[in-house]
Amino acid sequence: MSRLFIFGSLLVLVIIFGGWFGLRFFIQSDAFREWLGRRVGRSLHADAKFEPLTWEGWTFRSAGFSATATGKRKLRSLHMRNLTVHIDWKQLLSGQLLVDLITADEADGVVGKNRAPIPKPEPHPKEFATKLPKFLHPEVKVEQIRVTTTAIHWTTHQGETGQYTGFKLIVTRTGADQWDVITEGGAAQHATYPELQVEHVHALASRDSITIAESKAAVHGGGNIEVTGKIATRKMLDAQLTADFSGIDANPLVPTVWRLGGRTSGQLVYAGDLDRFEHGSVTGTVKIDDATLDLTNLFPTLRKLARFGGLNDVQIDSVQAHVQYKEQQLELSDIRAISQDQIRVEGSCRITPDRLDGEILLGLSPQILGWIPGAEEKVFVDQRAGFRWAKVSISGSPERPKEDLTQRLFAAFRDKMMKEFNGGTKDAVKSLLDLLRQ
């Protein structure tokens, strides 16, 4: 009986160690490399493969890894170079192929719409047709991925392209299909928007969404921006993102002919499908400090009159407004602008690519109005907060704005002068009016 027990024990040990060494032999074979590529490709819904593996103990190295999408997936391709992978061998008997750490020198991914037809993948042979113990069918789990230099490229539904390149990537598993993602450094740009020098991004990724907990970047040309929010990834890229920004140059944000300078700050919230960005909505508040505005477009007379009043040029101390954008229509409400305690603007405006409509209140100081005979009696009839106020209608297009103030001021000026003076003085008044119209 004792001999039978000893024999049985030895047989069990032989089976265990035989299976152990057989598994280790399999893991270090080309068959394992192909099997691992299929397993990883299945999780990415892609055709994937590793370059030949070299082993040192339970660590293997590969010159490269590549994956190409096999269906309508947001990840189009992924390429990695100089990988090092360490396996926790103690977890093999529990049925897990646990990878402690994957490091790579470079990674390059492409996401978004692929306009080229995707070839149908060739069917792979069935894996392990016979029933083997669980530890010979290990579940692959990765604890952490570190990439020294990473690049991501994307294309939207409208064909706009963008990229986030040159950043360090750290991905850590926090649960089933849940990952903590950290990026450091790099530069990001989409379409013709200003380039961002990224400081860092901290996000939480799952099977269905990406939550941006924190991100910070410097804008090319000056200024900073911080973005938080959530992006769905299952089907549509539905997102709600909040951007807080400060110190950004205002000039690239408005039509060139406006020649608006200054530094922009505020908060904007985007809601919509990122793949159809132009159909989303944007709401929030914007403020421009130390602004400079060429008023000859909207108020050609005002600049001349302000110059007569002792102001060499019209400078806007600050401009602020509530912003609402949807389907190529921008609405600015609660507009407030102040210029050196001499000029104030309040009101609202609606802007489309070919249309400009607005109703504003323009307030001028007595210093300016003193040089415009008839203005207080006929045009700037309301008085409030030390200013005289007039309603102004704005029309035209963003490239060719129009206003109804100039003609009203000239009419008031003419009536005042013609009533008070006669004869040759009228000729002098007419000459002055002609000068102002130039």
PDB file of N, CA and C in Angstrom, residues 120-165:
ATOM      1  N   LYS A 120     -10.723  41.729 -45.300  1.00  0.00           N
ATOM      2  CA  LYS A 120     -11.239  40.714 -44.393  1.00  0.00           C
ATOM      3  C   LYS A 120     -10.102  39.816 -43.942  1.00  0.00           C
ATOM      4  N   PRO A 121      -9.931  39.630 -42.635  1.00  0.00           N
ATOM      5  CA  PRO A 121      -8.794  38.851 -42.142  1.00  0.00           C
ATOM      6  C   PRO A 121      -8.944  37.378 -42.472  1.00  0.00           C
ATOM      7  N   GLU A 122      -7.815  36.712 -42.668  1.00  0.00           N
ATOM      8  CA  GLU A 122      -7.828  35.278 -42.882  1.00  0.00           C
ATOM      9  C   GLU A 122      -8.140  34.582 -41.569  1.00  0.00           C
ATOM     10  N   PRO A 123      -8.978  33.538 -41.614  1.00  0.00           N
ATOM     11  CA  PRO A 123      -9.324  32.854 -40.359  1.00  0.00           C
ATOM     12  C   PRO A 123      -8.101  32.171 -39.764  1.00  0.00           C
ATOM     13  N   HIS A 124      -7.964  32.280 -38.438  1.00  0.00           N
ATOM     14  CA  HIS A 124      -6.874  31.620 -37.742  1.00  0.00           C
ATOM     15  C   HIS A 124      -7.278  30.197 -37.397  1.00  0.00           C
ATOM     16  N   PRO A 125      -6.316  29.285 -37.357  1.00  0.00           N
ATOM     17  CA  PRO A 125      -6.634  27.930 -36.921  1.00  0.00           C
ATOM     18  C   PRO A 125      -7.079  27.931 -35.467  1.00  0.00           C
ATOM     19  N   LYS A 126      -7.946  26.998 -35.128  1.00  0.00           N
ATOM     20  CA  LYS A 126      -8.444  26.926 -33.765  1.00  0.00           C
ATOM     21  C   LYS A 126      -7.307  26.622 -32.801  1.00  0.00           C
ATOM     22  N   GLU A 127      -7.370  27.271 -31.641  1.00  0.00           N
ATOM     23  CA  GLU A 127      -6.331  27.108 -30.648  1.00  0.00           C
ATOM     24  C   GLU A 127      -6.703  25.975 -29.706  1.00  0.00           C
ATOM     25  N   PHE A 128      -5.784  25.017 -29.513  1.00  0.00           N
ATOM     26  CA  PHE A 128      -5.932  23.966 -28.514  1.00  0.00           C
ATOM     27  C   PHE A 128      -7.285  23.265 -28.633  1.00  0.00           C
ATOM     28  N   ALA A 129      -7.419  22.470 -29.662  1.00  0.00           N
ATOM     29  CA  ALA A 129      -8.680  21.785 -29.883  1.00  0.00           C
ATOM     30  C   ALA A 129      -8.976  20.783 -28.774  1.00  0.00           C
ATOM     31  N   THR A 130      -7.942  20.211 -28.157  1.00  0.00           N
ATOM     32  CA  THR A 130      -8.147  19.236 -27.098  1.00  0.00           C
ATOM     33  C   THR A 130      -8.349  19.939 -25.775  1.00  0.00           C
ATOM     34  N   LYS A 131      -9.004  19.233 -24.841  1.00  0.00           N
ATOM     35  CA  LYS A 131      -9.255  19.771 -23.512  1.00  0.00           C
ATOM     36  C   LYS A 131      -7.991  19.655 -22.689  1.00  0.00           C
ATOM     37  N   LEU A 132      -7.400  20.774 -22.329  1.00  0.00           N
ATOM     38  CA  LEU A 132      -6.201  20.805 -21.514  1.00  0.00           C
ATOM     39  C   LEU A 132      -6.519  21.461 -20.188  1.00  0.00           C
ATOM     40  N   PRO A 133      -5.652  21.251 -19.177  1.00  0.00           N
ATOM     41  CA  PRO A 133      -5.874  21.896 -17.891  1.00  0.00           C
ATOM     42  C   PRO A 133      -5.925  23.408 -18.044  1.00  0.00           C
ATOM     43  N   LYS A 134      -6.573  24.043 -17.061  1.00  0.00           N
ATOM     44  CA  LYS A 134      -6.780  25.484 -17.126  1.00  0.00           C
ATOM     45  C   LYS A 134      -5.478  26.237 -17.245  1.00  0.00           C
ATOM     46  N   PHE A 135      -4.415  25.749 -16.554  1.00  0.00           N
ATOM     47  CA  PHE A 135      -3.172  26.509 -16.579  1.00  0.00           C
ATOM     48  C   PHE A 135      -2.482  26.446 -17.930  1.00  0.00           C
ATOM     49  N   LEU A 136      -2.996  25.560 -18.853  1.00  0.00           N
ATOM     50  CA  LEU A 136      -2.479  25.577 -20.217  1.00  0.00           C
ATOM     51  C   LEU A 136      -3.340  26.460 -21.133  1.00  0.00           C
ATOM     52  N   HIS A 137      -4.381  27.044 -20.566  1.00  0.00           N
ATOM     53  CA  HIS A 137      -5.194  28.047 -21.259  1.00  0.00           C
ATOM     54  C   HIS A 137      -5.159  29.332 -20.445  1.00  0.00           C
ATOM     55  N   PRO A 138      -3.997  29.915 -20.196  1.00  0.00           N
ATOM     56  CA  PRO A 138      -3.914  31.035 -19.254  1.00  0.00           C
ATOM     57  C   PRO A 138      -4.627  32.282 -19.762  1.00  0.00           C
ATOM     58  N   GLU A 139      -5.265  32.978 -18.832  1.00  0.00           N
ATOM     59  CA  GLU A 139      -5.859  34.278 -19.119  1.00  0.00           C
ATOM     60  C   GLU A 139      -4.769  35.333 -19.058  1.00  0.00           C
ATOM     61  N   VAL A 140      -4.652  36.149 -20.111  1.00  0.00           N
ATOM     62  CA  VAL A 140      -3.591  37.149 -20.183  1.00  0.00           C
ATOM     63  C   VAL A 140      -4.051  38.428 -19.483  1.00  0.00           C
ATOM     64  N   LYS A 141      -3.252  38.890 -18.530  1.00  0.00           N
ATOM     65  CA  LYS A 141      -3.508  40.152 -17.844  1.00  0.00           C
ATOM     66  C   LYS A 141      -2.231  40.974 -17.810  1.00  0.00           C
ATOM     67  N   VAL A 142      -2.370  42.270 -18.057  1.00  0.00           N
ATOM     68  CA  VAL A 142      -1.225  43.182 -18.043  1.00  0.00           C
ATOM     69  C   VAL A 142      -1.439  44.189 -16.926  1.00  0.00           C
ATOM     70  N   GLU A 143      -0.439  44.336 -16.059  1.00  0.00           N
ATOM     71  CA  GLU A 143      -0.554  45.244 -14.921  1.00  0.00           C
ATOM     72  C   GLU A 143      -0.157  46.680 -15.280  1.00  0.00           C
ATOM     73  N   GLN A 144       0.917  46.847 -16.050  1.00  0.00           N
ATOM     74  CA  GLN A 144       1.375  48.201 -16.347  1.00  0.00           C
ATOM     75  C   GLN A 144       2.110  48.241 -17.680  1.00  0.00           C
ATOM     76  N   ILE A 145       1.923  49.363 -18.392  1.00  0.00           N
ATOM     77  CA  ILE A 145       2.611  49.616 -19.657  1.00  0.00           C
ATOM     78  C   ILE A 145       3.293  50.976 -19.556  1.00  0.00           C
ATOM     79  N   ARG A 146       4.562  51.019 -19.938  1.00  0.00           N
ATOM     80  CA  ARG A 146       5.316  52.276 -19.950  1.00  0.00           C
ATOM     81  C   ARG A 146       5.962  52.450 -21.322  1.00  0.00           C
ATOM     82  N   VAL A 147       5.732  53.602 -21.946  1.00  0.00           N
ATOM     83  CA  VAL A 147       6.312  53.891 -23.259  1.00  0.00           C
ATOM     84  C   VAL A 147       7.068  55.209 -23.166  1.00  0.00           C
ATOM     85  N   THR A 148       8.314  55.200 -23.625  1.00  0.00           N
ATOM     86  CA  THR A 148       9.149  56.400 -23.518  1.00  0.00           C
ATOM     87  C   THR A 148       8.671  57.514 -24.438  1.00  0.00           C
ATOM     88  N   THR A 149       8.395  57.187 -25.701  1.00  0.00           N
ATOM     89  CA  THR A 149       7.944  58.192 -26.673  1.00  0.00           C
ATOM     90  C   THR A 149       6.725  57.650 -27.412  1.00  0.00           C
ATOM     91  N   THR A 150       5.615  58.374 -27.302  1.00  0.00           N
ATOM     92  CA  THR A 150       4.348  57.909 -27.863  1.00  0.00           C
ATOM     93  C   THR A 150       3.781  58.952 -28.819  1.00  0.00           C
ATOM     94  N   ALA A 151       3.082  58.470 -29.845  1.00  0.00           N
ATOM     95  CA  ALA A 151       2.398  59.359 -30.795  1.00  0.00           C
ATOM     96  C   ALA A 151       1.028  58.776 -31.116  1.00  0.00           C
ATOM     97  N   ILE A 152       0.021  59.638 -31.164  1.00  0.00           N
ATOM     98  CA  ILE A 152      -1.330  59.248 -31.565  1.00  0.00           C
ATOM     99  C   ILE A 152      -1.777  60.176 -32.691  1.00  0.00           C
ATOM    100  N   HIS A 153      -2.308  59.596 -33.757  1.00  0.00           N
ATOM    101  CA  HIS A 153      -2.819  60.364 -34.892  1.00  0.00           C
ATOM    102  C   HIS A 153      -4.297  60.022 -35.082  1.00  0.00           C
ATOM    103  N   TRP A 154      -5.094  60.994 -35.532  1.00  0.00           N
ATOM    104  CA  TRP A 154      -6.515  60.731 -35.711  1.00  0.00           C
ATOM    105  C   TRP A 154      -7.063  61.500 -36.906  1.00  0.00           C
ATOM    106  N   THR A 155      -8.201  61.014 -37.399  1.00  0.00           N
ATOM    107  CA  THR A 155      -8.931  61.654 -38.493  1.00  0.00           C
ATOM    108  C   THR A 155     -10.405  61.669 -38.130  1.00  0.00           C
ATOM    109  N   THR A 156     -11.056  62.828 -38.268  1.00  0.00           N
ATOM    110  CA  THR A 156     -12.467  62.939 -37.933  1.00  0.00           C
ATOM    111  C   THR A 156     -13.333  62.529 -39.114  1.00  0.00           C
ATOM    112  N   HIS A 157     -14.635  62.495 -38.874  1.00  0.00           N
ATOM    113  CA  HIS A 157     -15.597  62.147 -39.916  1.00  0.00           C
ATOM    114  C   HIS A 157     -15.530  63.119 -41.088  1.00  0.00           C
ATOM    115  N   GLN A 158     -15.150  64.389 -40.815  1.00  0.00           N
ATOM    116  CA  GLN A 158     -15.063  65.398 -41.870  1.00  0.00           C
ATOM    117  C   GLN A 158     -13.693  65.436 -42.539  1.00  0.00           C
ATOM    118  N   GLY A 159     -12.806  64.532 -42.162  1.00  0.00           N
ATOM    119  CA  GLY A 159     -11.493  64.482 -42.783  1.00  0.00           C
ATOM    120  C   GLY A 159     -10.441  65.352 -42.128  1.00  0.00           C
ATOM    121  N   GLU A 160     -10.780  66.035 -41.029  1.00  0.00           N
ATOM    122  CA  GLU A 160      -9.777  66.827 -40.311  1.00  0.00           C
ATOM    123  C   GLU A 160      -8.835  65.899 -39.556  1.00  0.00           C
ATOM    124  N   THR A 161      -7.564  66.260 -39.551  1.00  0.00           N
ATOM    125  CA  THR A 161      -6.561  65.413 -38.915  1.00  0.00           C
ATOM    126  C   THR A 161      -5.942  66.123 -37.716  1.00  0.00           C
ATOM    127  N   GLY A 162      -5.391  65.322 -36.839  1.00  0.00           N
ATOM    128  CA  GLY A 162      -4.709  65.861 -35.670  1.00  0.00           C
ATOM    129  C   GLY A 162      -3.741  64.841 -35.122  1.00  0.00           C
ATOM    130  N   GLN A 163      -2.922  65.263 -34.173  1.00  0.00           N
ATOM    131  CA  GLN A 163      -1.960  64.361 -33.571  1.00  0.00           C
ATOM    132  C   GLN A 163      -1.536  64.867 -32.198  1.00  0.00           C
ATOM    133  N   TYR A 164      -1.168  63.910 -31.367  1.00  0.00           N
ATOM    134  CA  TYR A 164      -0.560  64.187 -30.064  1.00  0.00           C
ATOM    135  C   TYR A 164       0.718  63.360 -30.043  1.00  0.00           C
ATOM    136  N   THR A 165       1.875  64.004 -30.087  1.00  0.00           N
ATOM    137  CA  THR A 165       3.136  63.305 -30.309  1.00  0.00           C
ATOM    138  C   THR A 165       4.162  63.669 -29.244  1.00  0.00           C
TER     139      THR A 165
END
